[in-house]
Short mmCIF file of C-alpha atoms and ligand atoms in Angstrom, two decimals:
data_model
loop_
_atom_site.label_atom_id
_atom_site.label_comp_id
_atom_site.label_asym_id
_atom_site.label_seq_id
_atom_site.Cartn_x
_atom_site.Cartn_y
_atom_site.Cartn_z
CA MET A 113 -0.08 0.00 -0.11
CA ASN A 114 1.62 3.58 -1.16
CA LYS A 115 1.23 7.00 1.31
CA ALA A 116 -1.57 8.05 -0.48
CA GLN A 117 -3.59 4.56 0.31
CA ASP A 118 -2.60 4.10 3.37
CA SER A 119 -3.66 7.51 4.78
CA ILE A 120 -7.19 6.87 2.86
CA GLN A 121 -7.49 3.82 4.79
CA GLN A 122 -6.77 5.03 8.09
CA ALA A 123 -9.66 8.15 7.63
CA LEU A 124 -11.52 5.03 5.91
CA THR A 125 -11.63 3.19 9.69
CA ARG A 126 -12.03 6.78 11.48
CA VAL A 127 -15.32 6.79 9.29
CA SER A 128 -16.02 3.69 9.90
CA GLU A 129 -15.46 3.26 13.62
CA ALA A 130 -17.56 6.25 14.10
CA LEU A 131 -20.93 4.37 12.40
CA SER A 132 -20.01 1.05 14.44
CA PRO A 133 -20.27 -2.26 13.08
CA GLU A 134 -23.97 -2.56 12.46
CA ALA A 135 -23.76 0.14 9.84
CA GLY A 136 -22.92 -2.68 7.46
CA LEU A 137 -20.23 0.15 5.80
CA VAL A 138 -19.32 -1.08 1.98
CA VAL A 139 -17.67 0.13 -1.08
CA VAL A 140 -19.91 -0.33 -4.17
CA GLY A 141 -20.04 0.05 -7.68
CA GLY A 142 -16.92 1.10 -10.00
CA TRP A 143 -14.28 1.24 -7.13
CA VAL A 144 -15.07 -2.51 -6.58
CA ARG A 145 -14.61 -3.50 -10.07
CA ASP A 146 -11.64 -1.13 -10.80
CA HIS A 147 -9.47 -2.44 -8.25
CA LEU A 148 -10.61 -5.89 -9.24
CA LEU A 149 -8.96 -5.18 -12.36
CA GLY A 150 -6.13 -3.29 -11.36
CA ARG A 151 -7.17 0.06 -13.14
CA ASP A 152 -6.66 2.97 -11.47
CA ALA A 153 -9.81 3.12 -9.37
CA GLY A 154 -11.29 6.65 -9.22
CA ASP A 155 -13.95 7.93 -6.21
CA MET A 156 -15.18 5.38 -3.62
CA ASP A 157 -18.41 5.66 -3.47
CA LEU A 158 -19.99 4.14 -0.13
CA ALA A 159 -22.90 2.73 0.82
CA THR A 160 -24.68 1.57 4.38
CA ALA A 161 -28.05 0.08 5.72
CA LEU A 162 -28.09 3.32 8.04
CA MET A 163 -30.59 5.75 7.55
CA PRO A 164 -29.00 9.53 6.51
CA ALA A 165 -30.10 10.75 9.96
CA ASP A 166 -28.06 8.06 11.79
CA VAL A 167 -24.98 8.66 10.14
CA MET A 168 -25.31 12.45 10.62
CA ARG A 169 -25.85 11.39 14.31
CA ARG A 170 -23.12 9.24 14.39
CA ALA A 171 -20.79 10.74 12.70
CA LYS A 172 -21.07 14.26 14.53
CA ALA A 173 -20.69 12.24 17.93
CA ALA A 174 -17.62 11.25 16.84
CA GLY A 175 -16.53 14.72 15.77
CA LEU A 176 -16.03 14.11 12.21
CA LYS A 177 -17.55 16.69 9.69
CA ILE A 178 -20.52 16.53 7.85
CA VAL A 179 -21.90 17.36 4.19
CA PRO A 180 -25.47 16.68 3.85
CA THR A 181 -24.64 16.34 -0.18
CA GLY A 182 -27.60 14.59 -1.62
CA LEU A 183 -30.28 13.71 0.70
CA GLN A 184 -32.72 13.00 -1.31
CA HIS A 185 -30.58 10.80 -2.39
CA GLY A 186 -30.06 9.47 0.51
CA THR A 187 -26.84 10.77 0.33
CA VAL A 188 -24.06 12.57 3.45
CA THR A 189 -20.85 13.12 2.63
CA VAL A 190 -18.52 12.70 5.48
CA ILE A 191 -15.07 13.88 6.09
CA ALA A 192 -12.23 12.10 7.77
CA ASN A 193 -8.09 13.17 7.84
CA GLY A 194 -9.33 15.88 5.06
CA HIS A 195 -10.58 13.07 2.79
CA GLY A 196 -14.50 13.39 1.84
CA PHE A 197 -16.22 10.29 1.58
CA GLU A 198 -19.44 9.84 -0.05
CA ILE A 199 -22.13 7.84 1.72
CA THR A 200 -25.42 6.62 0.29
CA THR A 201 -28.18 4.55 2.71
CA PHE A 202 -28.43 1.33 0.88
CA ARG A 203 -31.75 2.37 -1.43
CA GLY A 204 -33.72 0.64 -3.57
CA ASP A 205 -35.64 2.88 -7.19
CA GLY A 206 -38.80 2.98 -7.70
CA ASP A 207 -40.92 2.83 -10.94
CA TYR A 208 -39.50 5.02 -13.54
CA LEU A 209 -42.20 6.11 -15.73
CA ASP A 210 -39.78 9.17 -17.98
CA GLY A 211 -37.27 6.47 -18.83
CA ARG A 212 -34.36 8.56 -16.95
CA HIS A 213 -35.51 8.63 -13.19
CA PRO A 214 -36.88 6.82 -10.65
CA GLU A 215 -40.80 8.54 -9.13
CA ALA A 216 -39.05 7.76 -5.75
CA VAL A 217 -36.10 6.19 -3.96
CA LEU A 218 -37.15 3.49 -1.35
CA LEU A 219 -34.33 4.07 1.27
CA GLY A 220 -33.63 1.28 3.91
CA VAL A 221 -33.60 -1.77 2.10
CA SER A 222 -30.84 -4.52 1.95
CA LEU A 223 -27.92 -4.53 0.17
CA ARG A 224 -28.93 -6.53 -1.84
CA GLU A 225 -31.70 -5.41 -3.59
CA ASP A 226 -28.81 -1.73 -3.63
CA LEU A 227 -26.85 -4.06 -5.71
CA ALA A 228 -30.02 -4.97 -7.68
CA ARG A 229 -30.97 -1.26 -8.91
CA ARG A 230 -27.26 -1.62 -10.16
CA ASP A 231 -26.16 -1.02 -14.32
CA PHE A 232 -24.47 -4.06 -14.46
CA THR A 233 -23.37 -6.71 -13.19
CA VAL A 234 -19.64 -5.71 -12.75
CA ASN A 235 -20.92 -2.70 -10.79
CA ALA A 236 -22.96 -4.62 -8.88
CA MET A 237 -20.60 -6.02 -6.52
CA ALA A 238 -19.47 -4.45 -2.91
CA LEU A 239 -16.85 -5.03 -0.77
CA PRO A 240 -17.50 -4.45 3.49
CA VAL A 241 -15.06 -1.54 4.72
CA GLU A 242 -13.31 -4.30 6.76
CA TYR A 243 -11.63 -6.42 4.39
CA LEU A 244 -10.42 -3.02 2.01
CA SER A 245 -6.08 -4.22 2.99
CA SER A 246 -4.61 -5.48 0.41
CA PRO A 247 -4.84 -8.28 -1.21
CA LEU A 248 -7.97 -8.12 -1.50
CA PRO A 249 -9.84 -11.67 0.11
CA ASN A 250 -11.61 -12.08 -3.52
CA GLU A 251 -13.97 -14.61 -0.90
CA LYS A 252 -15.66 -11.39 1.14
CA ILE A 253 -17.26 -9.66 -2.36
CA VAL A 254 -20.53 -9.50 -2.32
CA ASP A 255 -21.47 -10.22 -5.68
CA PRO A 256 -25.01 -11.53 -6.11
CA PHE A 257 -25.26 -11.08 -9.64
CA GLY A 258 -21.41 -12.89 -11.36
CA GLY A 259 -19.90 -9.64 -11.45
CA LYS A 260 -16.86 -11.65 -11.18
CA SER A 261 -17.11 -14.04 -13.27
CA ASP A 262 -18.31 -11.32 -15.86
CA LEU A 263 -15.09 -9.09 -15.17
CA ASP A 264 -13.84 -12.73 -16.04
CA ARG A 265 -14.61 -13.17 -19.33
CA HIS A 266 -14.75 -9.46 -19.92
CA LEU A 267 -18.44 -9.29 -20.61
CA ILE A 268 -20.78 -6.30 -19.46
CA ARG A 269 -23.88 -7.44 -18.74
CA ALA A 270 -27.31 -6.00 -17.46
CA VAL A 271 -28.71 -7.11 -13.91
CA GLY A 272 -31.40 -8.34 -14.12
CA ASP A 273 -33.91 -8.73 -17.16
CA PRO A 274 -31.96 -6.22 -19.97
CA LEU A 275 -35.07 -5.26 -22.01
CA LYS A 276 -36.97 -3.94 -18.38
CA ARG A 277 -33.47 -2.32 -17.02
CA PHE A 278 -33.33 -0.45 -20.34
CA ALA A 279 -36.93 0.40 -20.57
CA GLU A 280 -36.02 2.17 -17.40
CA ASP A 281 -33.42 4.20 -17.88
CA GLY A 282 -32.72 5.12 -21.60
CA LEU A 283 -28.73 6.75 -20.40
CA ARG A 284 -28.03 2.69 -19.82
CA SER A 285 -27.79 1.39 -23.55
CA VAL A 286 -24.86 3.96 -24.04
CA ARG A 287 -23.52 3.00 -21.13
CA ALA A 288 -22.59 -0.32 -21.47
CA CYS A 289 -20.86 0.99 -24.88
CA ARG A 290 -19.28 3.27 -22.75
CA PHE A 291 -17.97 0.74 -20.74
CA ALA A 292 -16.92 -1.57 -23.23
CA SER A 293 -14.80 0.89 -24.72
CA GLN A 294 -13.71 2.38 -20.98
CA LEU A 295 -12.56 -2.10 -19.89
CA GLY A 296 -12.20 -3.20 -23.26
CA PHE A 297 -15.26 -5.98 -23.30
CA GLU A 298 -17.97 -6.91 -24.70
CA ILE A 299 -21.49 -6.85 -24.32
CA GLU A 300 -23.30 -10.36 -23.28
CA PRO A 301 -25.72 -10.82 -26.63
CA GLU A 302 -29.29 -10.63 -24.93
CA THR A 303 -28.23 -7.29 -22.86
CA LEU A 304 -26.80 -6.06 -26.67
CA SER A 305 -30.00 -7.38 -28.18
CA ALA A 306 -31.95 -5.78 -25.69
CA ILE A 307 -29.98 -2.25 -26.60
CA SER A 308 -31.57 -2.12 -30.05
CA MET A 309 -34.84 -3.10 -28.45
CA ARG A 310 -35.32 0.22 -26.64
CA LEU A 311 -33.74 2.84 -28.49
CA ASP A 312 -37.23 4.88 -28.40
CA VAL A 313 -36.13 4.83 -24.39
CA SER A 314 -32.53 5.54 -25.12
CA ALA A 315 -34.10 8.32 -26.99
CA LYS A 316 -35.95 10.45 -24.11
CA VAL A 317 -32.48 10.72 -22.09
CA SER A 318 -30.89 14.01 -21.89
CA VAL A 319 -28.07 15.03 -24.93
CA GLU A 320 -26.03 16.43 -21.86
CA ARG A 321 -26.02 13.27 -20.68
CA VAL A 322 -25.44 11.76 -23.58
CA PHE A 323 -22.54 13.21 -24.86
CA VAL A 324 -20.50 13.03 -21.58
CA GLU A 325 -20.90 9.26 -21.77
CA LEU A 326 -20.06 9.25 -25.55
CA THR A 327 -16.83 11.47 -24.79
CA LYS A 328 -15.88 8.56 -21.81
CA LEU A 329 -16.53 6.18 -24.59
CA LEU A 330 -14.21 7.96 -27.55
CA CYS A 331 -11.64 7.95 -24.55
CA GLY A 332 -11.47 4.96 -23.71
CA ARG A 333 -8.60 2.04 -24.08
CA ALA A 334 -11.05 0.24 -27.25
CA PRO A 335 -13.35 3.19 -28.82
CA LYS A 336 -13.40 1.42 -31.94
CA THR A 337 -14.99 -2.03 -30.51
CA GLY A 338 -17.50 1.15 -28.50
CA LEU A 339 -18.47 2.54 -31.78
CA GLN A 340 -18.65 -0.45 -33.64
CA LEU A 341 -21.42 -1.03 -30.73
CA LEU A 342 -23.23 1.88 -31.03
CA ALA A 343 -23.35 1.09 -34.78
CA GLU A 344 -23.75 -2.40 -34.58
CA SER A 345 -26.94 -1.83 -31.81
CA GLY A 346 -28.71 1.70 -33.47
CA LEU A 347 -27.65 4.32 -31.35
CA LEU A 348 -25.61 5.56 -33.41
CA ASP A 349 -27.87 6.35 -35.92
CA LEU A 350 -30.30 7.51 -33.12
CA TRP A 351 -27.06 9.93 -31.31
CA THR A 352 -25.04 10.72 -34.20
CA PRO A 353 -26.65 10.11 -37.61
CA GLU A 354 -24.67 12.33 -39.66
CA LEU A 355 -22.33 9.48 -38.92
CA ARG A 356 -23.86 6.47 -41.05
CA PRO A 357 -22.78 7.58 -44.48
CA MET A 358 -19.15 6.82 -43.51
CA ILE A 359 -19.46 3.21 -43.01
CA GLY A 360 -19.09 1.75 -46.47
CA CYS A 361 -17.50 4.40 -47.93
CA THR A 362 -15.07 3.95 -50.28
CA GLN A 363 -11.83 6.22 -50.88
CA ASN A 364 -9.07 6.72 -53.38
CA ARG A 365 -5.52 5.77 -53.95
CA HIS A 366 -4.43 8.40 -50.68
CA HIS A 367 -6.06 5.91 -48.20
CA LEU A 368 -6.11 2.19 -48.16
CA PHE A 369 -9.37 1.62 -45.85
CA PRO A 370 -12.88 3.09 -46.16
CA VAL A 371 -13.67 6.63 -44.55
CA TRP A 372 -15.19 4.77 -41.44
CA GLU A 373 -12.40 1.92 -41.09
CA HIS A 374 -10.52 4.96 -41.41
CA THR A 375 -11.78 6.80 -39.12
CA LEU A 376 -12.15 4.12 -36.19
CA ALA A 377 -7.98 3.84 -36.50
CA THR A 378 -7.14 7.58 -36.19
CA VAL A 379 -9.68 7.39 -32.97
CA GLY A 380 -7.20 4.49 -31.99
CA PHE A 381 -4.15 6.60 -32.74
CA ALA A 382 -5.20 9.94 -31.30
CA VAL A 383 -4.05 10.95 -27.63
CA ALA A 384 -6.74 9.80 -25.58
CA GLU A 385 -8.25 13.42 -24.79
CA PRO A 386 -11.83 14.50 -25.37
CA ALA A 387 -11.28 17.11 -28.21
CA LEU A 388 -8.52 15.11 -30.26
CA ARG A 389 -10.52 12.03 -30.22
CA TRP A 390 -13.73 14.00 -31.15
CA ALA A 391 -12.24 15.53 -34.23
CA ALA A 392 -10.64 11.88 -35.24
CA LEU A 393 -14.10 10.49 -35.40
CA LEU A 394 -15.44 13.65 -37.58
CA HIS A 395 -12.62 15.11 -39.54
CA ASP A 396 -14.03 12.91 -42.15
CA VAL A 397 -18.02 13.51 -41.94
CA GLY A 398 -17.45 15.48 -44.33
CA LYS A 399 -16.45 12.78 -46.87
CA PRO A 400 -19.64 10.74 -48.00
CA PRO A 401 -21.49 13.96 -49.17
CA ALA A 402 -18.19 15.73 -50.83
CA ARG A 403 -17.58 12.15 -52.70
CA SER A 404 -17.27 12.66 -56.44
CA VAL A 405 -16.04 10.21 -59.11
CA ASP A 406 -14.21 11.26 -62.89
CA ALA A 407 -14.40 10.22 -66.09
CA ALA A 408 -11.36 8.04 -65.05
CA GLY A 409 -12.82 6.36 -62.13
CA GLY A 410 -10.88 8.66 -59.79
CA VAL A 411 -12.85 9.00 -56.27
CA HIS A 412 -12.45 12.64 -54.76
CA PHE A 413 -14.05 14.32 -51.77
CA TYR A 414 -13.19 18.60 -53.00
CA GLY A 415 -14.32 20.15 -50.17
CA HIS A 416 -14.44 17.41 -47.56
CA GLU A 417 -13.69 19.23 -44.63
CA ALA A 418 -15.85 22.66 -44.60
CA ILE A 419 -18.60 20.24 -44.93
CA SER A 420 -17.35 17.82 -42.31
CA LEU A 421 -17.35 21.73 -40.80
CA GLU A 422 -20.20 22.16 -41.20
CA ILE A 423 -21.35 18.81 -39.88
CA THR A 424 -19.57 19.17 -36.73
CA GLN A 425 -21.04 22.21 -35.41
CA ALA A 426 -24.60 21.12 -36.29
CA LEU A 427 -24.48 17.42 -34.48
CA PHE A 428 -22.34 19.84 -31.67
CA THR A 429 -25.54 22.62 -31.51
CA ARG A 430 -27.91 19.42 -31.14
CA LEU A 431 -25.54 18.31 -28.48
CA LYS A 432 -25.38 21.25 -27.13
CA VAL A 433 -21.73 21.36 -26.29
CA GLY A 434 -20.09 24.04 -24.58
CA ARG A 435 -18.43 26.97 -27.35
CA VAL A 436 -14.72 26.26 -26.28
CA PHE A 437 -14.65 22.34 -27.07
CA THR A 438 -16.52 23.40 -29.29
CA ARG A 439 -14.00 25.72 -30.88
CA ALA A 440 -11.23 23.27 -30.01
CA VAL A 441 -12.53 20.25 -32.19
CA LEU A 442 -13.49 22.94 -35.51
CA ALA A 443 -10.03 23.90 -34.94
CA LEU A 444 -8.59 20.23 -35.57
CA VAL A 445 -11.00 19.61 -38.18
CA ARG A 446 -10.62 23.20 -40.10
CA HIS A 447 -6.23 22.07 -40.21
CA HIS A 448 -6.25 18.24 -40.86
CA GLY A 449 -6.14 18.55 -44.75
CA THR A 450 -3.08 20.83 -44.67
CA HIS A 451 0.15 19.41 -45.08
CA PRO A 452 3.10 21.48 -45.33
CA THR A 453 5.26 19.87 -47.15
CA ASP A 454 9.60 20.48 -47.79
CA GLU A 455 8.63 22.38 -51.20
CA TRP A 456 6.93 24.73 -49.17
CA SER A 457 8.72 28.17 -48.67
CA ASP A 458 9.69 29.12 -45.08
CA SER A 459 6.68 32.22 -45.57
CA ALA A 460 4.46 29.34 -46.57
CA CYS A 461 4.91 27.62 -43.28
CA ARG A 462 4.22 30.74 -41.46
CA ARG A 463 1.20 31.90 -42.87
CA PHE A 464 -0.13 28.36 -41.50
CA LEU A 465 1.00 28.67 -38.70
CA ARG A 466 -0.65 32.21 -38.67
CA LYS A 467 -4.07 30.61 -39.78
CA LEU A 468 -3.83 28.38 -36.03
CA SER A 469 -2.96 30.83 -33.94
CA GLU A 470 -6.03 32.52 -35.20
CA ASP A 471 -7.94 29.30 -34.48
CA SER A 472 -5.86 29.32 -30.80
CA LEU A 473 -5.19 26.17 -31.80
CA PRO A 474 -0.84 25.20 -30.69
CA LEU A 475 1.29 23.52 -33.12
CA GLU A 476 1.88 20.66 -30.79
CA GLN A 477 -1.71 19.63 -30.29
CA TRP A 478 -2.12 19.95 -34.70
CA GLY A 479 0.96 17.62 -34.82
CA LEU A 480 -0.81 15.41 -32.33
CA PHE A 481 -4.11 15.13 -34.60
CA ARG A 482 -2.31 14.83 -37.45
CA MET A 483 -0.21 12.14 -37.01
CA ALA A 484 -2.96 9.64 -36.02
CA ASP A 485 -4.43 10.97 -39.04
CA GLN A 486 -1.35 9.74 -40.99
CA PHE A 487 -0.96 6.88 -38.94
CA ALA A 488 -4.54 5.91 -39.87
CA LYS A 489 -3.76 6.21 -43.69
CA GLY A 490 -2.49 2.52 -43.40
CA PHE A 491 0.50 2.90 -44.72
CA GLY A 492 4.30 2.87 -43.54
CA GLU A 493 4.09 3.85 -40.08
CA ALA A 494 7.66 4.15 -39.52
CA GLU A 495 8.24 5.92 -42.68
CA LYS A 496 5.41 8.04 -41.42
CA LYS A 497 6.40 8.95 -38.29
CA LEU A 498 9.77 10.19 -39.70
CA GLU A 499 7.85 12.15 -42.47
CA HIS A 500 6.10 13.90 -39.20
CA GLN A 501 8.92 14.39 -37.15
CA ARG A 502 10.78 16.42 -40.04
CA VAL A 503 7.40 18.70 -40.51
CA MET A 504 7.22 19.05 -37.06
CA GLU A 505 10.98 20.10 -36.33
CA ARG A 506 10.88 22.66 -39.19
CA LEU A 507 7.27 24.07 -38.33
CA ARG A 508 8.48 24.19 -34.33
CA ARG A 509 11.55 26.09 -35.32
CA LEU A 510 9.85 28.65 -37.72
CA ALA A 511 7.83 29.45 -34.31
CA GLU A 512 10.42 29.62 -31.96
CA ALA A 513 11.55 32.66 -33.80
CA LYS A 514 8.59 34.10 -32.50
CA PRO A 515 7.80 36.13 -36.05
CA PRO A 516 4.66 37.91 -35.83
CA LEU A 517 1.59 36.34 -36.64
CA ASN A 518 -0.88 38.50 -35.93
CA PRO A 519 -1.56 42.73 -35.83
CA SER A 520 -0.88 43.20 -32.29
CA ALA A 521 2.82 41.86 -32.29
CA LEU A 522 4.00 44.63 -35.60
CA ALA A 523 6.56 46.83 -34.46
CA LEU A 524 3.93 49.93 -35.27
CA ASP A 525 0.39 50.10 -34.24
CA GLY A 526 -2.71 51.36 -35.42
CA ARG A 527 -2.44 54.87 -33.48
CA ALA A 528 0.89 55.17 -34.37
CA LEU A 529 -0.27 54.08 -38.01
CA ILE A 530 -3.14 57.12 -38.06
CA LYS A 531 -0.45 59.37 -37.32
CA LEU A 532 1.91 58.64 -40.13
CA ALA A 533 -0.68 59.39 -42.34
CA GLY A 534 -2.17 61.65 -40.63
CA LYS A 535 -6.17 61.42 -41.20
CA HIS A 536 -9.18 59.68 -38.88
CA GLY A 537 -9.19 55.53 -38.35
CA GLY A 538 -11.68 53.51 -40.25
CA PRO A 539 -11.46 50.65 -41.86
CA TRP A 540 -8.21 51.22 -43.91
CA VAL A 541 -6.23 51.23 -40.42
CA GLY A 542 -7.36 46.86 -40.58
CA GLU A 543 -6.58 46.18 -43.88
CA LEU A 544 -3.20 48.21 -43.64
CA GLN A 545 -1.71 46.21 -41.01
CA LYS A 546 -2.90 43.03 -42.94
CA HIS A 547 -0.80 44.66 -45.39
CA LEU A 548 1.89 44.85 -43.18
CA LEU A 549 1.59 41.45 -41.75
CA GLU A 550 2.00 39.99 -44.90
CA ALA A 551 4.77 41.88 -45.77
CA VAL A 552 6.65 40.79 -42.40
CA ILE A 553 5.76 37.03 -42.85
CA GLU A 554 7.36 36.78 -46.33
CA ASP A 555 10.30 38.32 -44.53
CA PRO A 556 10.22 39.39 -40.53
CA ASP A 557 13.18 41.22 -40.88
CA LEU A 558 10.89 43.35 -42.06
CA ASN A 559 8.77 44.14 -38.66
CA THR A 560 10.85 47.70 -37.70
CA VAL A 561 9.59 50.58 -37.05
CA THR A 562 11.67 52.05 -40.03
CA ASP A 563 10.37 49.40 -42.48
CA LEU A 564 7.25 49.33 -42.07
CA GLN A 565 6.62 53.30 -41.63
CA ARG A 566 8.79 52.86 -45.18
CA LEU A 567 6.11 49.94 -46.24
CA ALA A 568 2.84 52.07 -45.22
CA GLN A 569 3.79 55.25 -46.71
CA GLU A 570 3.91 53.29 -50.07
CA TRP A 571 0.66 51.93 -49.64
CA LEU A 572 -0.88 54.64 -48.20
CA ASN A 573 0.04 56.74 -51.83
CA THR A 574 -1.00 53.89 -53.54
P1 ATP B 223 -16.42 5.68 -13.61
O1 ATP B 223 -15.41 5.08 -13.66
O2 ATP B 223 -16.97 6.23 -14.98
O3 ATP B 223 -16.70 6.97 -12.46
P2 ATP B 223 -18.85 3.84 -12.42
O4 ATP B 223 -18.86 2.78 -12.30
O5 ATP B 223 -18.02 4.22 -10.88
O6 ATP B 223 -17.49 4.67 -13.30
P3 ATP B 223 -20.79 6.56 -12.35
O7 ATP B 223 -21.37 6.51 -13.16
O8 ATP B 223 -19.74 7.27 -11.26
O9 ATP B 223 -20.15 4.83 -12.53
O10 ATP B 223 -21.92 5.18 -10.95
C1 ATP B 223 -21.64 4.90 -9.77
C2 ATP B 223 -22.24 3.31 -9.89
O11 ATP B 223 -24.13 3.67 -9.98
C3 ATP B 223 -22.29 2.27 -10.88
O12 ATP B 223 -21.23 1.06 -10.74
C4 ATP B 223 -23.18 1.79 -10.72
O13 ATP B 223 -23.17 0.77 -9.78
C5 ATP B 223 -24.71 2.48 -10.40
N1 ATP B 223 -25.09 3.29 -11.61
C6 ATP B 223 -24.24 5.01 -11.80
N2 ATP B 223 -25.28 4.91 -13.53
C7 ATP B 223 -26.79 3.95 -12.99
C8 ATP B 223 -27.53 3.94 -13.92
N3 ATP B 223 -28.23 4.81 -14.92
N4 ATP B 223 -28.31 3.09 -13.90
C9 ATP B 223 -28.14 2.06 -12.55
N5 ATP B 223 -26.96 2.04 -11.91
C10 ATP B 223 -26.65 3.03 -12.38
MG1 MG B 224 -17.62 6.74 -10.44
#
C-alpha cells in the first residue's frame, strides 16, 4: 500500500468506527470493479444500512465533519483526516415512468436490493470496508449477480432482465457501450439485443448526459469496439446519424481503408483526450457528401473539410456542446487537410502558423492530430513517423523564432499608423495592418519601425 492509500485507509477506519459495526459499511460500484481489474480506481462510493440521519448523528458524535450532499438520494458526505467519503443509504429505485429517473427512491432496503438496482453486473459488487486491505480477499466480495465471473470473461451484462432495465433508464444502453470501450469488454448478446429493442427509451435521455457518456466512450482504451457497438445496436443512428454515411464509403489511392475504417483507426491512434478523439471521429464526416468520381474512375472528396466543419457544428449544436470545446474540435477538423511539405517556403509555413494561431490551435495539438490521421491512412508507419517528425521540427523551429503572426505583433501599432497617415481612423487601418503583416510574414526582418513606416507610406500613396 502506498502512502496515499494508507492515509485513505486510516480515514476510512475512523469513519467506519464512528458509524459502528451494524452500519454494514461497504465500498460499492465502480471502485470495486476497477480495483479487481487492477485499474486506477477513481472515486470510492460507500453504502450503508444506516439511515442518513443516523449517519450524520454518529459521525458528528465522533467529531467528524459532515456535508449533506444529496439527502434526497440518501447521500451524506463524511470528512475524516481531510478525505471526503460519499455515503449512501442502501436504496431501491421506485418505478421509472419517464425513462430517465425513478419516481421515488426507497431507503432502508437490503444490500442485495441496492446492488440489484445497479446497471451492470460488474458495477453491482460490494466490499465490506473491514476487508479493504491488500491483498483483497476475493471471497469477501458481495457479488449476487456474478459480476466477478463477468469481469473474468470480459462481459458487460445487465443486472436482471435487460429489456426491463433498459426500459427504466435509457442512458444505460449508452453506458454499456461506454464501459465496453473503457474496459475493452464485449456486451453479452442478450444485453446487446435489448439495447436495440429499447432505442425509443434511449431517445428520452438528455443530450448533455449522452454527450458525457460518448466522450468517455471515445476516450476509452477500445474506442473502436465502443463505436462499432453504437453502430451495431442502432444508438449511432439515434444520437449521431451524421456518422452513418461514412460506413461503406470507399476512398482513393491515398488511403488503404474506407472512410469509416480510417475514422476508427484515427480515433484509436489519437491521444485519449476529448477534443482530439472527437476531432478524429468527425474530421472526415464530410467525405461521403463530398465524394465524386471523375471520368477516369478517380475518386475525389473536394472541399470535404468545409462540409466536415458544417456537420460537426450542427451535431455539436444539437448535442448542446459548450462553445470552447466546440471551437477546439472545429479547429482540428479545419486544419486536418493541410500537409506542409519540404517544398513549402518558410513564409508559407509562417502563413500556416498564423492560421493555427487565429484558431487558437497550438502547433503541438495540431501535430498530435496529424500524426494519428497519417498513421490511420495505413501505409508504412515508420516512414510516416519520420516524415511527420521532419514537418514538426521545421514548424517548431520557425515558431520558436516568434515571427509576428497577428497585427498586435507589428512594430507599428494602429495609433502610430493613424498618426503617420495624418487622417482619421477607419477600416483602412485594418487593411493596412493586414498588408504589413503579409510583408513581415514573408520577411520577418521587415518588422522594424523604419521599414514598416516606409511600407505603410507606399501603401498610403497608392
Ligand atoms: P466511473 O469510473 O465512470 O465513475 P462508475 O461505475 O463509478 O464509473 P458512475 O456513473 O460513477 O460509474 O456510477 C457509480 C455506480 O452507480 C455504478 O458503478 C453503478 O453501480 C451505479 N449506476 C450509475 N449510473 C447508473 C444507472 N444509470 N443505472 C443503474 N445504476 C447506475
Ligand atoms: Mg464513479
